[in-house]
Amino acid sequence: MSSPSPAVPTAASVPSPATAPAASAPAVSARVGSARAVSSGPTVAELLDFVRRAAEDTALIASLPLDPEGRTWVRLDGPGGSEAWLIGWPPGTGTGWHDHADSVGAFTTASGTLKEHSLAVRLPTDGWKTLELNEGVDRSRELAAGQGRAFGQNHVHEVLNESDSVHAVSVHAYYPPLPRIRRFSRTGAVLRLEQTESPEDWQ
């Protein structure tokens, strides 16, 4: 989403599953567990619970305008001050490699199927442009409707709808609200930092 890229309940292209201008959208209430300290924000488990419950809301999912050419999105009311999005994925679309910096997050597929490719490696936070990845760091998972996953800080991944005919829809949540997104290109084992986006770039 994971990057990349909503008061706009209209179809639009979006650079990442996590970035988009602020939008008016259906609000989704969330329960916040009592085990969380008020100042610490929601846990990844609470974010995952939220996106799973939102993905089961058929009226919410049906409210998302879908575009056959580009991804569409609506911003949601996430739990505990988190940033949340409902995102539509036309066949053949994806995010490209990115991370969400210091935010933790979760997402669940509401309809269709998404593929996530990720790296089991913690990247340096700053001060580099090119890294050579070790063997064995690649991970892939397929997430059909109702399936989701949570992740920690600096999680590097790309999310794709590999279907050639079926739209996918997913729900994403991040905490704290995304401070930045780093975008990467990859050639074989070489990962290159291409761009760092801040909230001003997508809101």
GROMACS .gro file of C-alpha atoms in nm, residues 1-2 47-48 51 105-109 114 116 143 147-151 155 157 159 170-174:
model
   26
    1MET     CA    1   0.000   0.000   0.000
    2SER     CA    2   0.127  -0.171   0.262
   47LEU     CA    3  -0.509  -0.182   1.364
   48LEU     CA    4  -0.550  -0.532   1.221
   51VAL     CA    5  -0.918  -0.320   0.905
  105GLY     CA    6   0.029  -0.069   0.997
  106ALA     CA    7  -0.213  -0.335   0.884
  107PHE     CA    8  -0.427  -0.411   0.582
  108THR     CA    9  -0.695  -0.660   0.484
  109THR     CA   10  -0.832  -0.755   0.145
  114LEU     CA   11  -0.384  -0.900  -0.349
  116GLU     CA   12   0.234  -0.872  -0.121
  143LEU     CA   13  -0.418  -1.230   0.050
  147GLN     CA   14  -0.716  -1.218   0.479
  148GLY     CA   15  -0.485  -0.950   0.615
  149ARG     CA   16  -0.156  -0.881   0.782
  150ALA     CA   17   0.007  -0.638   1.023
  151PHE     CA   18   0.361  -0.502   1.009
  155HIS     CA   19   0.838  -0.252   0.653
  157HIS     CA   20   0.695  -0.410   0.047
  159VAL     CA   21   0.129  -0.469  -0.308
  170SER     CA   22  -0.867  -0.339   0.065
  171VAL     CA   23  -0.864  -0.148   0.393
  172HIS     CA   24  -0.539  -0.004   0.538
  173ALA     CA   25  -0.451   0.166   0.869
  174TYR     CA   26  -0.128   0.325   0.995
   0.00000   0.00000   0.00000
